[in-house]
Short mmCIF file of C-alpha atoms and ligand atoms in Angstrom, two decimals:
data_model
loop_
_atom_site.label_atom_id
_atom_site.label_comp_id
_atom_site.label_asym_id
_atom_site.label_seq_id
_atom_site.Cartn_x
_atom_site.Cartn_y
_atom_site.Cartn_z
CA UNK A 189 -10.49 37.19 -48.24
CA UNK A 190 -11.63 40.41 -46.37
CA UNK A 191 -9.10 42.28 -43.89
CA UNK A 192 -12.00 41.30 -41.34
CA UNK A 193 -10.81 37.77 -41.22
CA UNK A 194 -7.16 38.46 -41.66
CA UNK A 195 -7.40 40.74 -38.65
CA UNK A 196 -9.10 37.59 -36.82
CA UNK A 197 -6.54 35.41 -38.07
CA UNK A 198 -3.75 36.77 -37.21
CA UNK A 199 -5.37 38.08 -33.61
CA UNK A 200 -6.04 34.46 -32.96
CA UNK A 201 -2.13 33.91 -33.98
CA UNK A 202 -0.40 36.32 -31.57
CA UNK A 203 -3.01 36.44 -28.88
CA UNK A 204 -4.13 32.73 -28.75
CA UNK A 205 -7.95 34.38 -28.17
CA UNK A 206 -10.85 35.85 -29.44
CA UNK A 207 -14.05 37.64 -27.77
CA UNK A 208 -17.22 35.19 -28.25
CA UNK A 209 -18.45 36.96 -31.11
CA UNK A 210 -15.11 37.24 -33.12
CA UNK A 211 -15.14 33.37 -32.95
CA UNK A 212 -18.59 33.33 -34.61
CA UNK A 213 -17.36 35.88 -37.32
CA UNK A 214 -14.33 33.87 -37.55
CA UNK A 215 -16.51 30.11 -37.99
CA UNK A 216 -18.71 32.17 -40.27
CA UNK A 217 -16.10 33.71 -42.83
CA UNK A 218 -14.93 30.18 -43.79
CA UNK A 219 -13.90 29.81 -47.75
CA UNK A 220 -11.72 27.84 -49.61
CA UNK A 221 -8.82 30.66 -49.11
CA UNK A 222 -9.00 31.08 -44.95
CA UNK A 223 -9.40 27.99 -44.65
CA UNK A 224 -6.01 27.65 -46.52
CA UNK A 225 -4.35 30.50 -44.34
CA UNK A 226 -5.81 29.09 -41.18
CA UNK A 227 -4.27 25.76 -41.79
CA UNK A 228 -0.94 26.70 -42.70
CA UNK A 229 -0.75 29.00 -39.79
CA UNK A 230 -1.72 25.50 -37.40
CA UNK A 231 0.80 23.73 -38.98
CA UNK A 232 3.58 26.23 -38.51
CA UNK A 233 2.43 26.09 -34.89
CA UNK A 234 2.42 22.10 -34.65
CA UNK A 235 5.87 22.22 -36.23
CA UNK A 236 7.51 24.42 -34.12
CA UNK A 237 6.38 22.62 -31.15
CA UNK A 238 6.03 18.90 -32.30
CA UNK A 239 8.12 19.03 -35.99
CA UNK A 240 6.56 16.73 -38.22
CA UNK A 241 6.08 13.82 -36.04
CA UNK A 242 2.43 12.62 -35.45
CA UNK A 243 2.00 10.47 -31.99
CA UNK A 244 -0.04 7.03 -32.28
CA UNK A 245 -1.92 6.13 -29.52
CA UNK A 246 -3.05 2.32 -29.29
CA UNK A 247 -6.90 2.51 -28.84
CA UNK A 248 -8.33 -0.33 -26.74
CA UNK A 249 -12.40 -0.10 -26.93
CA UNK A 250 -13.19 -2.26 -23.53
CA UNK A 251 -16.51 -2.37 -23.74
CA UNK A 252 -19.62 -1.42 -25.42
CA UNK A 253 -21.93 -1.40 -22.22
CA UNK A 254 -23.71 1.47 -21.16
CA UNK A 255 -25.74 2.62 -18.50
CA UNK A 256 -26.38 6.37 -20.74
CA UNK A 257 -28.69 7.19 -23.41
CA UNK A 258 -27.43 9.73 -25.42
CA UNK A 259 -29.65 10.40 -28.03
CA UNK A 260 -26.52 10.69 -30.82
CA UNK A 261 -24.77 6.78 -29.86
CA UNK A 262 -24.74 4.03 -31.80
CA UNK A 263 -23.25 2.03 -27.91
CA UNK A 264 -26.55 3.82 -26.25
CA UNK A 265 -28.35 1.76 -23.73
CA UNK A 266 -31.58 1.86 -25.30
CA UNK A 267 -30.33 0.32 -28.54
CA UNK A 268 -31.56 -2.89 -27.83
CA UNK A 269 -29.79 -4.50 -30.77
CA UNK A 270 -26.46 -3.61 -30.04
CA UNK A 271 -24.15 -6.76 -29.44
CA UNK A 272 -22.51 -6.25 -26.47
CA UNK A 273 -19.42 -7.67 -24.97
CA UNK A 274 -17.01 -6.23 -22.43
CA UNK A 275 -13.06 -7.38 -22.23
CA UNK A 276 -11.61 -9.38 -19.56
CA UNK A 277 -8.65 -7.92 -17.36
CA UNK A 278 -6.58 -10.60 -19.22
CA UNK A 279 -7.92 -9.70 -22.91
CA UNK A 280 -6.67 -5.91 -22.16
CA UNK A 281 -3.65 -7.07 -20.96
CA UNK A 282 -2.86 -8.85 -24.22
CA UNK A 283 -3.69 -5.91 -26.42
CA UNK A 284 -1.26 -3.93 -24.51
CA UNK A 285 1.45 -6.60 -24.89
CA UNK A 286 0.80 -6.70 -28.80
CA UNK A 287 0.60 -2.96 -28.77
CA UNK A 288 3.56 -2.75 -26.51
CA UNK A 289 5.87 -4.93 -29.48
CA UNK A 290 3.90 -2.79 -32.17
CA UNK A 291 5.74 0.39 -30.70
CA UNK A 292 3.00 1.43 -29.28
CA UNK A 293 3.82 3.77 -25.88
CA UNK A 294 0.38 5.10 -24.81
CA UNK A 295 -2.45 2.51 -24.52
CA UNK A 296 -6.09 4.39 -24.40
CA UNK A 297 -8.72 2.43 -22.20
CA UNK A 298 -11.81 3.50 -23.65
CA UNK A 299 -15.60 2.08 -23.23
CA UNK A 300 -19.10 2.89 -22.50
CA UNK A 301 -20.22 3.74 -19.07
CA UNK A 302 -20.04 -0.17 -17.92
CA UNK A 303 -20.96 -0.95 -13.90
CA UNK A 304 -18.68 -3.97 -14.31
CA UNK A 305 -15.14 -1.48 -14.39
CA UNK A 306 -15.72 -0.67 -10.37
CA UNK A 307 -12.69 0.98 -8.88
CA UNK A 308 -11.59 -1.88 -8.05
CA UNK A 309 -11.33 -3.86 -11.18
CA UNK A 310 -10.26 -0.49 -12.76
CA UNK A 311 -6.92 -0.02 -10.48
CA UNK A 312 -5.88 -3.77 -10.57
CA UNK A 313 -5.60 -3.55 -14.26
CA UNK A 314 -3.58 -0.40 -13.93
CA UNK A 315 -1.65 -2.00 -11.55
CA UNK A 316 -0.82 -4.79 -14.04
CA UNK A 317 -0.16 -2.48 -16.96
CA UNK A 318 2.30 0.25 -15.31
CA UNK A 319 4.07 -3.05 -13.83
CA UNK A 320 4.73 -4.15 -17.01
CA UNK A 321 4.97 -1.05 -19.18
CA UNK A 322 6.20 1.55 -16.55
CA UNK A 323 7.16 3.87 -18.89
CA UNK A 324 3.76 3.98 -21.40
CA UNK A 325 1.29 6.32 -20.40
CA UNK A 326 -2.35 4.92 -19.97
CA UNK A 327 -5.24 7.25 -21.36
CA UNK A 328 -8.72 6.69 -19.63
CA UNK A 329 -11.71 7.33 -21.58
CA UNK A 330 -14.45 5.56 -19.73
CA UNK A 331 -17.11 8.84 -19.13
CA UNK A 332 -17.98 10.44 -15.86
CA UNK A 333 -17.30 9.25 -12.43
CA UNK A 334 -16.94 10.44 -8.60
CA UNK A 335 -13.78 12.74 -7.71
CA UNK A 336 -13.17 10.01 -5.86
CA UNK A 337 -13.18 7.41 -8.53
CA UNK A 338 -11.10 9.81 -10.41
CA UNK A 339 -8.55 10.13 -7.60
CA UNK A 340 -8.04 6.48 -7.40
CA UNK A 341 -7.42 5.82 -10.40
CA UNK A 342 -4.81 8.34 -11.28
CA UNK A 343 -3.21 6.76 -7.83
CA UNK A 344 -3.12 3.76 -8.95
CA UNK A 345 -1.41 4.83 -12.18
CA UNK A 346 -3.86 6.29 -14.91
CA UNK A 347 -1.67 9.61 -16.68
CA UNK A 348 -4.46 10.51 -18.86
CA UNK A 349 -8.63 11.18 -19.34
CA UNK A 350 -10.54 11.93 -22.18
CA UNK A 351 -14.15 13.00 -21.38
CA UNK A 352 -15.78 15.03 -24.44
CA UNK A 353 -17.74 18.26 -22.75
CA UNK A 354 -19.59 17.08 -26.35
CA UNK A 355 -21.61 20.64 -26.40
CA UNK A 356 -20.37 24.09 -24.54
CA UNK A 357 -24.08 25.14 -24.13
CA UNK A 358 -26.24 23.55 -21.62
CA UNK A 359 -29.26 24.45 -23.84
CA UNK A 360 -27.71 22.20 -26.30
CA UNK A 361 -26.46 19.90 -24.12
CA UNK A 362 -29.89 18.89 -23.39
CA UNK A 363 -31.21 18.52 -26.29
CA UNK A 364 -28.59 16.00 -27.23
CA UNK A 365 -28.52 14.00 -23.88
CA UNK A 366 -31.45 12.37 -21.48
CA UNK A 367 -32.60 14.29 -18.88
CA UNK A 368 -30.73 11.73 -15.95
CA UNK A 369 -27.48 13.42 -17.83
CA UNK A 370 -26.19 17.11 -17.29
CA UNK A 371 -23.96 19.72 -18.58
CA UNK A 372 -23.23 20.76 -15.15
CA UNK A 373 -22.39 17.16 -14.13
CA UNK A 374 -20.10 16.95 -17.17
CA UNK A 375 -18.44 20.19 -16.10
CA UNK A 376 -17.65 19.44 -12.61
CA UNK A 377 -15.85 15.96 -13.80
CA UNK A 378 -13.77 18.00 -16.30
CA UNK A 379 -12.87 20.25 -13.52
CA UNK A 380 -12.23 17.39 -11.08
CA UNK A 381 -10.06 15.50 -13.55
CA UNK A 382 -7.74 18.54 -13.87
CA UNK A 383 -7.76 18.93 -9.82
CA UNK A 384 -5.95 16.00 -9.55
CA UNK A 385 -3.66 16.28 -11.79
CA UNK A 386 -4.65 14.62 -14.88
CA UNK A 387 -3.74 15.67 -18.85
CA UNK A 388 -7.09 16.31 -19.63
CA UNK A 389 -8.64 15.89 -23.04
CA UNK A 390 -12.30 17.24 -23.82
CA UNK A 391 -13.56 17.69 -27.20
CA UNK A 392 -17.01 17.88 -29.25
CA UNK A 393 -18.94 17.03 -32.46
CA UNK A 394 -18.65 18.91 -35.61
CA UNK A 395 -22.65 19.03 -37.26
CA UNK A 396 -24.34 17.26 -34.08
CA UNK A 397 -27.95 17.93 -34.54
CA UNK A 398 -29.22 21.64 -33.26
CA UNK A 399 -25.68 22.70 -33.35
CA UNK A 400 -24.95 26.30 -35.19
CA UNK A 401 -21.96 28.70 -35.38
CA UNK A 402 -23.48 29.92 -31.67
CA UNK A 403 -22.65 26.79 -30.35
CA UNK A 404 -19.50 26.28 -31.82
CA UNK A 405 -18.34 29.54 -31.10
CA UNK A 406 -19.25 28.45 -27.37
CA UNK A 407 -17.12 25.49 -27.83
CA UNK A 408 -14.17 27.20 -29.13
CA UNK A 409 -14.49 29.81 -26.08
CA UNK A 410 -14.72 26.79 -23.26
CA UNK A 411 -11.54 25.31 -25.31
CA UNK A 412 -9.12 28.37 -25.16
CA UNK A 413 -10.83 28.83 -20.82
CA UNK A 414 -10.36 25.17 -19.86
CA UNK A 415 -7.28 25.00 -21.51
CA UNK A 416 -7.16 21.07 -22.13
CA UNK A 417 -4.01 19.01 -22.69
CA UNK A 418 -5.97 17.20 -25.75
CA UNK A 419 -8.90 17.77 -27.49
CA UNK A 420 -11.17 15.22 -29.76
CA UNK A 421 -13.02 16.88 -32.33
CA UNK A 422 -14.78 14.81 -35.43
CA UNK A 423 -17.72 15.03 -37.75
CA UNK A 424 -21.17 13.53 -36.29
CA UNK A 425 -22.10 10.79 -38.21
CA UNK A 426 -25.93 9.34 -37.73
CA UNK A 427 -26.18 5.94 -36.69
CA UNK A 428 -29.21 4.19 -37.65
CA UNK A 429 -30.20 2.98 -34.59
CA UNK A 430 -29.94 6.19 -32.72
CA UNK A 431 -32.42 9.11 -32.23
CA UNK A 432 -30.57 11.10 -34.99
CA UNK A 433 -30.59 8.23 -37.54
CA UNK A 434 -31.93 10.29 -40.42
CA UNK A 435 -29.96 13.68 -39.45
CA UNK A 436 -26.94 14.75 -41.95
CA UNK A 437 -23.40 14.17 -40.69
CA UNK A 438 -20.81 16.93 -40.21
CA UNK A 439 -18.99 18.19 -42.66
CA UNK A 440 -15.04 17.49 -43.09
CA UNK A 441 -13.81 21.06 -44.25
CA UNK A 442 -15.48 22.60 -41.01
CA UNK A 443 -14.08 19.69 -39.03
CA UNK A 444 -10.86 20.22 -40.25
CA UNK A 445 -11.20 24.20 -39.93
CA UNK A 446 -12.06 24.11 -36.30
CA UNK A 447 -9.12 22.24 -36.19
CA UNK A 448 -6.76 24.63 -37.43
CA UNK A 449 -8.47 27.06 -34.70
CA UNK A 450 -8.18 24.91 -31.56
CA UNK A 451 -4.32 24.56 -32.77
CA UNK A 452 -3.91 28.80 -32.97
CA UNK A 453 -5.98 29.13 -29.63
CA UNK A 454 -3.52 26.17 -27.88
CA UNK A 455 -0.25 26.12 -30.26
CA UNK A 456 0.66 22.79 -27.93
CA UNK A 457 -2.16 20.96 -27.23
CA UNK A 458 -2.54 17.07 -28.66
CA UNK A 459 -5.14 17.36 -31.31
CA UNK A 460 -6.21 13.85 -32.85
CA UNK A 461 -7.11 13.27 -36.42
CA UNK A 462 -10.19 11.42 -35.26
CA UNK A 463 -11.14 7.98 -36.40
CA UNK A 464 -15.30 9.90 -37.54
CA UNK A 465 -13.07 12.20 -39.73
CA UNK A 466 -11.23 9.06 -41.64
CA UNK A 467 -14.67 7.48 -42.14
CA UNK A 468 -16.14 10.17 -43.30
CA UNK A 469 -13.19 10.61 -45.92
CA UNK A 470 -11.12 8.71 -47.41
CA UNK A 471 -8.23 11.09 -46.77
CA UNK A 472 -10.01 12.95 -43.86
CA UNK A 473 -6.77 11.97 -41.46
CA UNK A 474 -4.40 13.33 -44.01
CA UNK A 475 -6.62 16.20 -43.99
CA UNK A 476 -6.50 16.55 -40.47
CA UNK A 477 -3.06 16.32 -39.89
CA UNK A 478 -2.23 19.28 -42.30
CA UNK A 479 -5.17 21.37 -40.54
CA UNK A 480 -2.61 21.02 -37.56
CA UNK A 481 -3.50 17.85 -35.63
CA UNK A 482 -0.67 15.87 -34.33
CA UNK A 483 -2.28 12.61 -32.96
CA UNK A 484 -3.81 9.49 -34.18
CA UNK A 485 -4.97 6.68 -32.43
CA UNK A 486 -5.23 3.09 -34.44
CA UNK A 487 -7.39 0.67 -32.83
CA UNK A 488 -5.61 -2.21 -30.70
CA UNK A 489 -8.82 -3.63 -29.54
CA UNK A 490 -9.71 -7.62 -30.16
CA UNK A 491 -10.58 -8.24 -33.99
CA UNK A 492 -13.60 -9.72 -32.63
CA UNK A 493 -15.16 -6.69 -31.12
CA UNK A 494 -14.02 -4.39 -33.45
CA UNK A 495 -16.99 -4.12 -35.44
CA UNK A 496 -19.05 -3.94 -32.14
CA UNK A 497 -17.75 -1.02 -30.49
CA UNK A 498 -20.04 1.14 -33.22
CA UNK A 499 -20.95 4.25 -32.24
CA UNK A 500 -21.94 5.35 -35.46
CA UNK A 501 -22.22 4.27 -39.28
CA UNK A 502 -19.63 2.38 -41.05
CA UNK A 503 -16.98 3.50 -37.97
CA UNK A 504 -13.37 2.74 -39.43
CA UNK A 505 -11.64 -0.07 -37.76
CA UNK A 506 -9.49 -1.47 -40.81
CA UNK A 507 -6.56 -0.46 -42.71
CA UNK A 508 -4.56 2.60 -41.70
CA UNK A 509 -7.05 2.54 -38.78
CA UNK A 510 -6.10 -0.79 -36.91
CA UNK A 511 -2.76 -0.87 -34.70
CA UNK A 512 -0.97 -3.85 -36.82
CA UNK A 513 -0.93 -1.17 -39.82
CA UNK A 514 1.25 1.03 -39.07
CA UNK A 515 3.65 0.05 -41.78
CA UNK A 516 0.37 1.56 -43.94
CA UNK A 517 -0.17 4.49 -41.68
CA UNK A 518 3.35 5.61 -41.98
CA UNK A 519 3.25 5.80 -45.50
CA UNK A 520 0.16 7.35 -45.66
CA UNK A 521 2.16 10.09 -43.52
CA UNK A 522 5.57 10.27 -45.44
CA UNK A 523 3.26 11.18 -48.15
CA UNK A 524 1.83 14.69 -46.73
CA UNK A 525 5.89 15.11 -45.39
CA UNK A 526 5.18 13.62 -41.48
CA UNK A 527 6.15 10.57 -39.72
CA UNK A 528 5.21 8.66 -36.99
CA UNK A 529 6.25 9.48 -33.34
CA UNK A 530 6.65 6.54 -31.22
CA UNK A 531 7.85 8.01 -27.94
CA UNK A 532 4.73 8.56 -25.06
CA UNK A 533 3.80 11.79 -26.58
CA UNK A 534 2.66 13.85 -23.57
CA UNK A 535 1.29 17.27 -23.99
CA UNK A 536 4.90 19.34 -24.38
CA UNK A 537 5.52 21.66 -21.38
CA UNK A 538 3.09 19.57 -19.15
CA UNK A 539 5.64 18.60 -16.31
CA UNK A 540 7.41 21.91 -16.59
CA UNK A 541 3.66 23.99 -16.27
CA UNK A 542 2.65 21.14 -13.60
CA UNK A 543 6.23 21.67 -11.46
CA UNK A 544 6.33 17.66 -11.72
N1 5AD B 169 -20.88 10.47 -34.41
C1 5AD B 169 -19.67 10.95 -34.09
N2 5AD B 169 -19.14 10.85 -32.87
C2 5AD B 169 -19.85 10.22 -31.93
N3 5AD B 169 -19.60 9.98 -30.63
C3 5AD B 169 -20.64 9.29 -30.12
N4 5AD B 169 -21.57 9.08 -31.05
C4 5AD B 169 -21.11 9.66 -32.19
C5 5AD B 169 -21.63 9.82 -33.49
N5 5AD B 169 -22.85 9.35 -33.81
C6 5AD B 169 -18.44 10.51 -29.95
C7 5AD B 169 -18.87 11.30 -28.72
C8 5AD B 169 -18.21 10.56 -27.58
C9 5AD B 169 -17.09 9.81 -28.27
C10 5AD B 169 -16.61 8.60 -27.56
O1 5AD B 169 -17.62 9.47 -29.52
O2 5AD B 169 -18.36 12.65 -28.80
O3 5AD B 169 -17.73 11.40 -26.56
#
């Protein structure tokens, strides 16, 4: 390893930042050896914030309507032979009960960009949830909307958003998206989200086509200046029905590398092993948790959607993957020397930085 990228390393380690360029250096000395430094610096970071416990999140796809195109999505509107089906207010409702008894304490509402989830719709089945389950926390993950939209719906209960900024560089950003989409649009819901008051998660592809160490280096610059509460990073993986159907996916070591740098840049923030990285492989959660990611989030959704929610090739939805194996997951964990964390898991330090 050169003293170069020990001097980044450990920079990164006691100053939580690089300049732009350092980042690129940083993405573009990756071997076998940092790569092994970098991880076991994330992990001492995870552990002295979060031990060894890994937080499940119960992962509720509600539907695979949307009105976007993105040129990378399996769920994209002009794949015309998606099958699509949206859940019922009742239908979500049971997952969360089953989840609920599973142990599960955070319940993520995620779908395409579906007309049908107005407002109103949206807050009633908040409503119904917090009743129930006051003390779960209830992710949203259901793309961009007004700040008003936004507003409402953390009123009426939502703790949580996930909305991928997917590329850090508008130039890239369009070349991955339709032209009715836009990076600044994307930007000013991030923004909004953390205006009200949200735990914000954004996050990005690892290999998306067009995407170099520029770009990433971009990414990994808007990550430590937006400071999220959570970020979702996986590999791309094609879909054959999308624009990108014959591109390569990502790669898992990088995946799992820029993981071990988001952890350094924010030693607290919740950083899934990603469902794209355990398709990809076989071990690729494993792999992410000892890069320094502390999250996972089975699927909870209806078996008989599961396989429809498919935003790319092969997508994971069995085994260590779906909520009722957790008895599977958790040995999976004991195995690398973590466990799994039941309790609601928010972003340590949140109400304290927040004065809630
Ligand atoms: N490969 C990997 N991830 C994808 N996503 C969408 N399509 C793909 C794909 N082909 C990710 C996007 C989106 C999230 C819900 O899933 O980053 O924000």
């Amino acid at each position: 390893m050169t003293e170069r990228a020990k001097f980044l390393i450990e920079k990164l380690c006691s100053e939580h930042s690089l300049e732009l360029s350092e980042y690129k250096e940083l993405i573009l000395a990756r071997d076998d050896e940092v790569a092994a430094l970098l991880a076991e610096r994330a992990r001492e970071v995870r552990q002295r914030h979060y031990g060894t416990g890994v937080y499940v999140r119960g992962l509720i796809e509600i539907s695979n309507i949307c009105k976007n195109d993105c040129l990378y999505c399996g769920i994209r509107r002009g794949n015309s032979e998606a099958e699509r089906y949206r859940l019922t207010k009742e239908e979500i409702l049971e997952c969360c009960d089953e989840g609920y008894s599973l142990g599960f304490r955070t319940f993520v509402l995620q779908g395409g960009e579906d007309p049908y989830y107005t407002d109103d719709v949206l807050c009633e089945i908040l409503f119904e949830i917090k009743g129930r389950y006051p003390e779960c926390a209830v992710t949203l993950s259901l793309g961009e909307r007004s700040h008003d939209s936004y507003s409402r719906l953390f009123t009426a209960g939502a703790d949580r958003y996930l909305l991928r900024h997917e590329t850090a560089c508008p130039v890239h950003y369009a070349r991955l998206h339709p032209t009715d989409m836009s990076y600044d649009g994307r930007m000013r819901c991030l923004r909004d989200l953390k205006d009200i008051g949200y735990q914000v998660g954004c996050g990005f592809m690892v290999g998306s086509p067009y995407q170099t160490e520029d770009e990433l280096a971009k990414d990994l610059k808007f990550i430590e200046e937006f400071s999220p509460n959570m970020c979702g990073i996986g590999p791309f993986i094609p879909h054959k029905k999308s624009v990108f159907a014959e591109h390569a996916a990502g790669s898992v070591e990088l995946t799992c590398y820029l993981l071990s740098i988001i952890r350094l840049i924010l030693p607290t923030v919740l950083l899934p092993a990603t469902t794209a990285l355990g398709t990809l492989a076989g071990d690729g959660r494993e792999r992410g948790i000892l890069s320094g990611a502390n999250v996972v989030m089975p699927n909870l959704s209806p078996h008989s959607v599961r396989t429809k929610y498919e935003l790319y090739n092969n997508k994971l939805h069995s085994g260590s993957e779906s909520a009722e194996a957790l008895a599977e997951l958790e040995s999976r964990l004991s195995k690398i020397g973590y466990h799994i964390e039941y309790s609601r898991g928010d972003q340590k330090d949140f109400f304290r930085k927040e004065g809630i």
